[in-house]
Coordinates of N, CA and C in Angstrom, one line a residue:
M1 N 62.8 85.2 78.3 CA 64.2 85.3 78.3 C 64.5 86.8 78.5
A2 N 65.5 87.1 79.4 CA 65.8 88.5 79.7 C 66.7 89.1 78.5
D3 N 66.5 90.3 78.2 CA 67.3 90.9 77.2 C 68.6 91.4 77.7
S4 N 69.5 91.8 76.8 CA 70.9 92.1 77.3 C 70.9 93.4 78.2
H5 N 69.9 94.3 77.9 CA 69.8 95.5 78.8 C 69.5 95.1 80.2
T6 N 68.5 94.2 80.4 CA 68.1 93.7 81.7 C 69.3 93.0 82.4
D7 N 70.0 92.2 81.6 CA 71.1 91.5 82.2 C 72.2 92.5 82.7
Q8 N 72.5 93.5 81.9 CA 73.5 94.5 82.2 C 73.0 95.2 83.5
R9 N 71.8 95.6 83.6 CA 71.2 96.3 84.8 C 71.4 95.4 86.0
N10 N 71.0 94.1 85.9 CA 71.2 93.2 87.0 C 72.6 93.0 87.4
R11 N 73.5 92.9 86.5 CA 75.0 92.8 86.8 C 75.4 94.1 87.5
S12 N 75.0 95.3 87.1 CA 75.3 96.5 87.7 C 74.8 96.6 89.1
R13 N 73.6 96.2 89.3 CA 73.0 96.1 90.7 C 73.7 95.2 91.6
G14 N 74.1 94.0 91.0 CA 74.9 93.0 91.8 C 76.2 93.6 92.2
Q15 N 76.9 94.2 91.3 CA 78.2 94.8 91.6 C 78.1 95.9 92.7
W16 N 77.0 96.7 92.5 CA 76.8 97.8 93.5 C 76.5 97.2 94.9
G17 N 75.7 96.1 94.9 CA 75.4 95.4 96.2 C 76.7 94.8 96.8
E18 N 77.5 94.2 96.0 CA 78.8 93.6 96.5 C 79.7 94.7 97.0
D19 N 79.8 95.8 96.3 CA 80.6 97.0 96.8 C 80.1 97.4 98.2
L20 N 78.8 97.6 98.4 CA 78.2 98.0 99.7 C 78.5 96.9 100.7
A21 N 78.4 95.7 100.4 CA 78.6 94.6 101.4 C 80.1 94.6 101.8
A22 N 81.0 94.7 100.8 CA 82.4 94.7 101.1 C 82.8 95.9 102.1
R23 N 82.2 97.1 101.8 CA 82.5 98.2 102.7 C 81.9 97.9 104.1
H24 N 80.7 97.3 104.1 CA 80.1 96.9 105.4 C 81.0 96.0 106.2
Y25 N 81.5 95.0 105.6 CA 82.5 94.1 106.3 C 83.7 94.8 106.7
D26 N 84.2 95.7 105.9 CA 85.4 96.5 106.3 C 85.1 97.3 107.5
R27 N 84.0 97.9 107.6 CA 83.6 98.7 108.8 C 83.5 97.8 110.1
L28 N 83.2 96.6 109.9 CA 83.1 95.6 111.0 C 84.5 95.1 111.4
G29 N 85.5 95.5 110.7 CA 86.9 95.0 111.0 C 87.3 93.7 110.3
C30 N 86.5 93.3 109.3 CA 86.8 92.1 108.5 C 87.6 92.5 107.3
R31 N 88.2 91.5 106.6 CA 88.9 91.8 105.4 C 88.4 91.0 104.3
V32 N 88.0 91.6 103.2 CA 87.6 90.9 102.0 C 88.8 90.4 101.3
I33 N 88.9 89.1 101.1 CA 90.1 88.5 100.5 C 89.8 88.0 99.1
D34 N 88.6 87.9 98.7 CA 88.3 87.4 97.3 C 86.9 87.9 97.0
R35 N 86.8 88.3 95.7 CA 85.5 88.7 95.2 C 85.2 88.0 93.8
N36 N 84.0 87.6 93.7 CA 83.5 87.0 92.4 C 84.4 85.9 92.0
W37 N 84.8 85.0 92.9 CA 85.6 83.8 92.6 C 84.8 82.9 91.8
R38 N 85.4 82.4 90.7 CA 84.6 81.5 89.8 C 85.3 80.2 89.6
S39 N 84.5 79.2 89.5 CA 84.9 77.9 89.1 C 83.9 77.4 88.1
P40 N 84.2 76.2 87.5 CA 83.2 75.7 86.5 C 81.8 75.5 87.0
T41 N 81.7 75.4 88.3 CA 80.4 75.1 88.9 C 79.7 76.3 89.5
G42 N 80.3 77.5 89.4 CA 79.6 78.7 89.9 C 80.5 79.8 90.4
E43 N 80.0 80.7 91.2 CA 80.7 81.9 91.6 C 80.4 82.2 93.1
L44 N 81.4 82.6 93.8 CA 81.2 83.1 95.2 C 81.3 84.6 95.1
D45 N 80.3 85.3 95.7 CA 80.3 86.7 95.7 C 81.5 87.3 96.5
L46 N 81.6 87.0 97.8 CA 82.6 87.5 98.6 C 83.2 86.4 99.5
V47 N 84.5 86.5 99.7 CA 85.1 85.6 100.7 C 85.8 86.6 101.6
V48 N 85.5 86.5 102.9 CA 85.9 87.5 103.9 C 86.6 86.8 105.0
L49 N 87.6 87.4 105.6 CA 88.3 86.9 106.7 C 87.8 87.7 108.0
D50 N 87.2 87.0 108.9 CA 86.7 87.6 110.1 C 87.5 86.9 111.3
G51 N 88.6 87.6 111.7 CA 89.5 86.9 112.6 C 90.2 85.8 111.9
D52 N 89.9 84.6 112.5 CA 90.5 83.3 111.9 C 89.4 82.6 111.1
T53 N 88.3 83.1 110.9 CA 87.2 82.5 110.2 C 87.0 83.0 108.8
Y54 N 86.9 82.0 107.9 CA 86.7 82.3 106.5 C 85.2 82.4 106.3
V55 N 84.7 83.5 105.8 CA 83.3 83.7 105.6 C 82.9 83.7 104.1
F56 N 82.0 82.9 103.7 CA 81.5 82.9 102.4 C 80.2 83.6 102.4
S57 N 80.2 84.8 101.7 CA 79.1 85.7 101.8 C 78.3 85.8 100.5
E58 N 77.1 85.5 100.5 CA 76.2 85.6 99.3 C 75.5 87.0 99.5
V59 N 75.6 87.8 98.4 CA 75.1 89.2 98.5 C 73.8 89.2 97.5
K60 N 72.7 89.7 98.1 CA 71.5 89.8 97.3 C 71.1 91.3 97.4
A61 N 70.9 91.9 96.3 CA 70.5 93.4 96.3 C 69.3 93.5 95.4
R62 N 68.3 94.3 96.0 CA 67.1 94.7 95.3 C 66.8 96.1 95.5
R63 N 66.2 96.7 94.6 CA 65.8 98.1 94.7 C 64.7 98.3 95.8
S64 N 63.8 97.4 95.9 CA 62.7 97.5 96.9 C 62.4 96.0 97.3
D65 N 61.5 96.0 98.3 CA 61.0 94.7 98.8 C 59.7 94.3 98.2
R66 N 59.4 94.8 97.0 CA 58.1 94.6 96.3 C 58.0 93.1 96.1
Y67 N 59.0 92.4 95.8 CA 59.0 90.9 95.5 C 59.5 90.1 96.7
G68 N 59.5 90.7 97.9 CA 60.0 90.0 99.0 C 61.4 90.4 99.4
P69 N 61.9 90.0 100.6 CA 63.2 90.4 101.0 C 64.3 89.8 100.1
A70 N 65.4 90.5 99.9 CA 66.5 90.0 99.0 C 67.0 88.6 99.6
A71 N 67.1 88.5 100.9 CA 67.6 87.3 101.5 C 66.8 86.0 101.1
G72 N 65.5 86.3 100.8 CA 64.7 85.2 100.4 C 65.1 84.5 99.1
A73 N 66.0 85.1 98.4 CA 66.4 84.5 97.1 C 67.5 83.5 97.3
V74 N 67.9 83.2 98.6 CA 69.0 82.3 98.9 C 68.3 81.0 99.5
G75 N 67.7 80.2 98.6 CA 67.0 79.0 99.1 C 68.0 77.8 99.3
A76 N 67.4 76.7 99.5 CA 68.2 75.5 99.8 C 69.1 75.1 98.7
G77 N 68.7 75.2 97.4 CA 69.5 74.8 96.3 C 70.7 75.8 96.2
K78 N 70.5 77.0 96.4 CA 71.6 78.0 96.3 C 72.5 77.8 97.5
Q79 N 72.0 77.5 98.7 CA 72.9 77.2 99.8 C 73.8 76.0 99.5
R80 N 73.2 74.9 98.9 CA 74.1 73.7 98.6 C 75.2 74.1 97.6
R81 N 74.8 74.9 96.6 CA 75.8 75.3 95.6 C 76.9 76.2 96.3
I82 N 76.6 77.1 97.2 CA 77.6 77.9 97.9 C 78.5 77.0 98.7
R83 N 77.9 76.0 99.4 CA 78.7 75.1 100.2 C 79.7 74.4 99.4
R84 N 79.3 73.9 98.2 CA 80.2 73.2 97.3 C 81.3 74.1 96.8
L85 N 80.9 75.3 96.4 CA 81.9 76.3 96.0 C 82.9 76.6 97.1
A86 N 82.4 76.7 98.3 CA 83.3 77.0 99.4 C 84.4 75.9 99.6
I87 N 83.9 74.7 99.5 CA 84.9 73.5 99.5 C 85.9 73.7 98.4
E88 N 85.5 74.0 97.2 CA 86.4 74.2 96.1 C 87.4 75.3 96.4
W89 N 86.9 76.4 96.9 CA 87.7 77.6 97.2 C 88.8 77.2 98.3
L90 N 88.3 76.5 99.3 CA 89.3 76.1 100.4 C 90.3 75.2 99.8
R91 N 90.0 74.2 99.0 CA 90.9 73.3 98.4 C 91.9 74.1 97.5
A92 N 91.4 75.0 96.7 CA 92.2 75.8 95.8 C 93.3 76.6 96.6
H93 N 92.9 77.0 97.8 CA 93.8 77.8 98.6 C 94.5 77.0 99.7
D94 N 94.4 75.7 99.6 CA 95.1 74.7 100.6 C 94.8 75.1 102.0
L95 N 93.5 75.3 102.3 CA 93.0 75.7 103.6 C 92.2 74.6 104.2
H96 N 92.7 73.4 104.3 CA 91.9 72.3 104.9 C 91.8 72.5 106.4
G97 N 90.6 72.2 106.9 CA 90.3 72.3 108.3 C 90.1 73.7 108.8
A98 N 90.0 74.7 107.9 CA 89.8 76.1 108.4 C 88.4 76.3 109.0
D99 N 88.3 77.2 109.9 CA 86.9 77.6 110.4 C 86.2 78.4 109.3
I100 N 84.9 78.0 109.1 CA 84.2 78.7 108.1 C 82.8 79.1 108.6
R101 N 82.2 80.0 107.8 CA 80.8 80.5 108.2 C 80.2 80.9 106.8
F102 N 78.9 80.8 106.8 CA 78.2 81.3 105.6 C 77.2 82.4 106.0
D103 N 77.4 83.6 105.4 CA 76.6 84.7 105.6 C 75.8 85.1 104.4
V104 N 74.7 85.8 104.6 CA 73.9 86.4 103.5 C 73.9 87.9 103.9
V105 N 74.2 88.7 102.9 CA 74.0 90.2 103.0 C 72.9 90.5 102.1
S106 N 71.8 91.0 102.7 CA 70.6 91.4 102.0 C 70.6 93.0 101.9
I107 N 70.5 93.5 100.7 CA 70.4 94.9 100.5 C 69.1 95.2 99.8
T108 N 68.3 96.0 100.4 CA 67.0 96.5 99.8 C 67.1 98.0 99.9
G109 N 67.1 98.6 98.7 CA 67.2 100.0 98.7 C 68.6 100.4 99.2
N110 N 68.7 101.2 100.2 CA 70.0 101.5 100.9 C 70.1 100.8 102.2
Q111 N 69.2 99.9 102.6 CA 69.3 99.2 103.8 C 70.1 97.9 103.7
I112 N 71.1 97.8 104.5 CA 72.0 96.6 104.5 C 71.7 95.7 105.8
T113 N 71.4 94.5 105.5 CA 71.2 93.5 106.6 C 72.1 92.4 106.5
L114 N 73.0 92.2 107.5 CA 73.9 91.1 107.5 C 73.3 89.9 108.3
I115 N 73.2 88.8 107.7 CA 72.7 87.6 108.4 C 73.9 86.7 108.6
D116 N 74.5 86.9 109.8 CA 75.7 86.2 110.2 C 75.4 84.7 110.5
G117 N 76.1 83.8 109.8 CA 75.8 82.4 110.0 C 74.5 82.0 109.5
A118 N 74.1 82.5 108.3 CA 72.7 82.3 107.8 C 72.4 80.8 107.5
F119 N 73.4 80.0 107.2 CA 73.2 78.6 107.0 C 74.4 77.8 107.2

């Protein structure tokens, strides 16, 4: 079990990664419209508007690739959870039939990799 110091460090790294990802989307001309949206079933890192497309972006940040690329942490189970959360978010915002996309932003050290339409 992780101690509270490790949990705090991981939350800080996650926040740092989400900040970098949000700035990256801004530079691409997209608009971050929601961050850390929570429901009883989980959390969405970023919801971004890219033109008319709602992008649900999972951000993974690691200091190094010692344990593999950050994007590798978004497996099939995590993808299913994000899809369910996206449906909840769309319903909560009365956006039925909206165009959507699922991205992964992988941050390793200071390198940002956007996987557009990752799943």
